[in-house]
Structures are given as C-alpha cells and as structure tokens.
mmCIF file of C-alpha atoms in Angstrom:
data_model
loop_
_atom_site.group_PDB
_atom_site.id
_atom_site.type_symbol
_atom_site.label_atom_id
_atom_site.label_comp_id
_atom_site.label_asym_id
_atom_site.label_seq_id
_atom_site.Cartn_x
_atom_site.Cartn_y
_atom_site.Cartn_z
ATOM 1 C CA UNK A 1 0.000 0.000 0.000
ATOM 2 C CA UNK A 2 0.966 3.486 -0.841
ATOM 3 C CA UNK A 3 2.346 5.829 1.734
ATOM 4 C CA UNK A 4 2.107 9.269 2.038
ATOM 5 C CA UNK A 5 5.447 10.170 2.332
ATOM 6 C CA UNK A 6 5.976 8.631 -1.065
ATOM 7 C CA UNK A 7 2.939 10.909 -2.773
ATOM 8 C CA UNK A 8 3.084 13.897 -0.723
ATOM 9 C CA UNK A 9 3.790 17.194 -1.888
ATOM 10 C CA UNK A 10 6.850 18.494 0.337
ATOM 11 C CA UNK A 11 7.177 22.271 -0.949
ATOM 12 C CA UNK A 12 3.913 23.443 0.694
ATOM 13 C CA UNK A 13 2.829 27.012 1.122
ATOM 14 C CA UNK A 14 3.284 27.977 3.820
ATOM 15 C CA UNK A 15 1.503 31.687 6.249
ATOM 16 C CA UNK A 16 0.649 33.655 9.015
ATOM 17 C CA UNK A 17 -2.825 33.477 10.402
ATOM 18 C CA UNK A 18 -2.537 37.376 10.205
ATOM 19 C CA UNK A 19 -1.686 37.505 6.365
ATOM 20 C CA UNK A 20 -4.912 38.930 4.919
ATOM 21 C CA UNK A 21 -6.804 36.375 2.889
ATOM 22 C CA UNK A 22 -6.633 38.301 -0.310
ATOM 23 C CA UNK A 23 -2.696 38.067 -0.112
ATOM 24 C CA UNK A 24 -2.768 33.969 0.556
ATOM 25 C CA UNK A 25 -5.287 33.493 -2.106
ATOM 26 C CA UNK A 26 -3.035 35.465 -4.948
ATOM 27 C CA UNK A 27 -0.112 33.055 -3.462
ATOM 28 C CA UNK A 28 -1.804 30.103 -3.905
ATOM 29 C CA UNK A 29 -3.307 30.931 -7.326
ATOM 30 C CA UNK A 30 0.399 31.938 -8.001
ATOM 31 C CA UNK A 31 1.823 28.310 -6.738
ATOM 32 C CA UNK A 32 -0.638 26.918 -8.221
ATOM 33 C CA UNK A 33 -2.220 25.253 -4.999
ATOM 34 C CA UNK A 34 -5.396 24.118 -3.236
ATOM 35 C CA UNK A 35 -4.168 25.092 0.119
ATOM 36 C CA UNK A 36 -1.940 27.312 2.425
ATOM 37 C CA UNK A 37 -0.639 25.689 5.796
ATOM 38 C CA UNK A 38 -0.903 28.327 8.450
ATOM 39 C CA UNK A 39 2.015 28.147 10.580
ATOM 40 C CA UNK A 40 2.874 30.127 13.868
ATOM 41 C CA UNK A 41 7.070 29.766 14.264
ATOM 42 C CA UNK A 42 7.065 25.862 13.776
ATOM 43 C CA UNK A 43 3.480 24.931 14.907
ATOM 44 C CA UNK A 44 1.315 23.894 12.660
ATOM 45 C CA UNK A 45 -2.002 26.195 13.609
ATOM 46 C CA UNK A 46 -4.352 25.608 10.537
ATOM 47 C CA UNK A 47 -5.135 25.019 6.875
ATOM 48 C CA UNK A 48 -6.591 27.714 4.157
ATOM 49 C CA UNK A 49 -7.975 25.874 1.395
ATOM 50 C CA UNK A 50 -10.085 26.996 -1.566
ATOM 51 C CA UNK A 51 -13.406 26.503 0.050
ATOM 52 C CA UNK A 52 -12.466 28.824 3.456
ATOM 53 C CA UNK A 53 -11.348 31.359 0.808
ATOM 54 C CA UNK A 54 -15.074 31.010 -1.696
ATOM 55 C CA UNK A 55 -16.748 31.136 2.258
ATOM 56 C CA UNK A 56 -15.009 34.389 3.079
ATOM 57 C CA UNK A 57 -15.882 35.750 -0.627
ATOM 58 C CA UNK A 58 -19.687 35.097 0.073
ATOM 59 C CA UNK A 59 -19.499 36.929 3.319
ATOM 60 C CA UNK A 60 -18.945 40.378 1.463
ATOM 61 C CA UNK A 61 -15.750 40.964 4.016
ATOM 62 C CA UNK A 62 -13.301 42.831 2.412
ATOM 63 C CA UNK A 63 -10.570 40.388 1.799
ATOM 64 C CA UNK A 64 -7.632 42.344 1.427
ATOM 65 C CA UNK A 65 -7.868 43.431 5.117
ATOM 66 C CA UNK A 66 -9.475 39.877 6.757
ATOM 67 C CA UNK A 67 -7.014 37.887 8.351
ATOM 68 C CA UNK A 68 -6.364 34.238 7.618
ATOM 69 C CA UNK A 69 -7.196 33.471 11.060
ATOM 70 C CA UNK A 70 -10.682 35.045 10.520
ATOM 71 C CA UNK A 71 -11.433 31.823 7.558
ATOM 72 C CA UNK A 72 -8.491 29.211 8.670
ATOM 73 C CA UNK A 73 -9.488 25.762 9.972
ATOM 74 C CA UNK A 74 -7.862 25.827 12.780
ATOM 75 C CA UNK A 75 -5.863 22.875 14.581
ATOM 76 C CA UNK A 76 -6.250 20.597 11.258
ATOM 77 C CA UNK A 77 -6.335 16.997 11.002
ATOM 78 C CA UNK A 78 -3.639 15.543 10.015
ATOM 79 C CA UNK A 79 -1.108 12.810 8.706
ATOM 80 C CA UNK A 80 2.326 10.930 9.286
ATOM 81 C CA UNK A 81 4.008 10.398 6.533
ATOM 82 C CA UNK A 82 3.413 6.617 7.150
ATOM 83 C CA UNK A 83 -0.219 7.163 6.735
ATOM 84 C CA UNK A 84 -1.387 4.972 3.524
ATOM 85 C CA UNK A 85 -2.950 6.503 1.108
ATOM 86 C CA UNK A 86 -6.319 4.383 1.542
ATOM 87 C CA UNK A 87 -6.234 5.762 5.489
ATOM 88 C CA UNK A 88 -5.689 9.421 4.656
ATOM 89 C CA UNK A 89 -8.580 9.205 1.901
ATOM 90 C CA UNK A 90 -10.862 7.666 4.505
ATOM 91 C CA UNK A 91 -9.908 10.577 6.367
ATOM 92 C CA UNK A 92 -10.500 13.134 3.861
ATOM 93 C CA UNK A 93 -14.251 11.353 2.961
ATOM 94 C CA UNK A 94 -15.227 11.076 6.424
ATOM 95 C CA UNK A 95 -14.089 14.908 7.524
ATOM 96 C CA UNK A 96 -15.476 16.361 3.942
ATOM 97 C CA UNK A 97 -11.756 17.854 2.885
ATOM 98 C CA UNK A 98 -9.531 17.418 0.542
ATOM 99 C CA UNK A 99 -6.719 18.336 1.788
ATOM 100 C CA UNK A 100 -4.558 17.058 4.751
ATOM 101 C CA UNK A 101 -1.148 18.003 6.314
ATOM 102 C CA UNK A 102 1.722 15.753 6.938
ATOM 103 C CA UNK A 103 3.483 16.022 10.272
ATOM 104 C CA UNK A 104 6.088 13.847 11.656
ATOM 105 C CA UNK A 105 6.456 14.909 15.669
ATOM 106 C CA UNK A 106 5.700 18.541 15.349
ATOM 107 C CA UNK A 107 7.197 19.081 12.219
ATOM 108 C CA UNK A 108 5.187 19.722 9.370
ATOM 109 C CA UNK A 109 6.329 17.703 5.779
ATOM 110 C CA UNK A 110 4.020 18.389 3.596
ATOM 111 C CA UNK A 111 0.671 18.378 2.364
ATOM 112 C CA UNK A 112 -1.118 15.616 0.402
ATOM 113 C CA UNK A 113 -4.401 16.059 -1.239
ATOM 114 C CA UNK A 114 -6.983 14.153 -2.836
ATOM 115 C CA UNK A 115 -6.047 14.483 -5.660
ATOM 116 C CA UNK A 116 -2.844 12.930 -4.833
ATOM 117 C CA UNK A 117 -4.272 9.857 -3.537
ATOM 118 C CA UNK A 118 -6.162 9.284 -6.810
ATOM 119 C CA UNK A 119 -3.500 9.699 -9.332
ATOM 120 C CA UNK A 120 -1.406 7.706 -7.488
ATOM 121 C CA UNK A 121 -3.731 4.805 -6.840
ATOM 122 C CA UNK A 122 -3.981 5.226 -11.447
ATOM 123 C CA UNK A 123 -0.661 5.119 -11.705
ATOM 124 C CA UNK A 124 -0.687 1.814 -9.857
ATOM 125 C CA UNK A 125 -3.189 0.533 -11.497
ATOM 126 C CA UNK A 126 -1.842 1.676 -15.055
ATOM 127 C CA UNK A 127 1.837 -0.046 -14.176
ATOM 128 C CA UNK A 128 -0.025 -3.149 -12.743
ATOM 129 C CA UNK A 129 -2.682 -3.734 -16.142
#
C-alpha cells in the first residue's frame, strides 16, 4: 500500500494566520495550490484551502484586510508520513476535505491532497494492467 510520504507534496505554502486572505489566495493561485498551511514559528495552527477562501468571498468581508485566522481551519487533522494513502482518503471522505497536512512529531512535511491519492492509486493501477 501506498504511503504518504511517497505521494506527498513536500514544498507546501506555507503563512501567518494574520496575512490577509486576499494576499494567501493570490499566493496560492500563483503556486498553483489548493491550500496554504498556516504556521505560527514551527506549529502547525491551521489550513486555508479553496473553500475557506469562496466562504469568506460570500461573506462580502473585504478580503484584502481579513485575516487568515478570521477563515483558517484551525488545529487541522492531520497525517504521518506513514499514513497509507487508503487511510488518509478515509480521512478526507469522512471529515469532507480534501486536503490534509503531513506532520512527523511537530514538524510539518508536507501536504497531500486528494487528488494525490487518486492519481497515485492510477498510476498503480496503469503499471499493474
């Protein structure tokens, strides 16, 4: 079985939870990413994804002066990096997310998403047929 350390993305974007959400969001659409790890010094405090930033849009607050903190999920769940990748999709299916940090101790590794999990379990299937 597939473990995350093996699929995970390890240059993650990393922010402050007092970054304004406008800011994050052009980073992300600039890294081309789903999700910003929120970080205070080396703890791992929360997750911005795509649908915290659409649910801050609809609110009508004025983004470019919202903090991340305001949106974040705080205190995420999370992953080791020998999480497989069928455990970490139960995760994601059971919590509704689709994205899920990687720690190891208290140190975050990176970031593995859904989508991931399902082009790695095709490129299994693709060597293997």
């Amino acid at each position: 079985m597939t473990q995350l350390r093996d699929i995970m993305t390890t240059k993650v974007l990393t922010t402050s939870a007092e970054r304004p959400v406008a800011e994050v969001t052009s980073m992300m659409v600039k890294a081309r990413v789903g999700s910003a790890v929120v970080m205070q010094g080396s703890w791992l405090a929360g997750i911005l994804t795509e649908r915290d930033v659409l649910r801050a849009a609809a609110s009508g607050s004025d983004l470019t002066r919202s903090p991340v903190s305001e949106w974040m999920t705080s205190d995420p769940v999370t992953a080791t990096p020998d999480t497989t990748a069928g455990e970490a999709a139960d995760a994601m299916l059971a919590n509704g997310f689709r994205h899920l940090p990687v720690v190891e101790g208290r140190e975050l590794k990176g970031v593995v998403s859904i989508r991931d999990i399902l082009a790695s379990r095709i490129r299994r299937r693709s060597k293997s047929g």
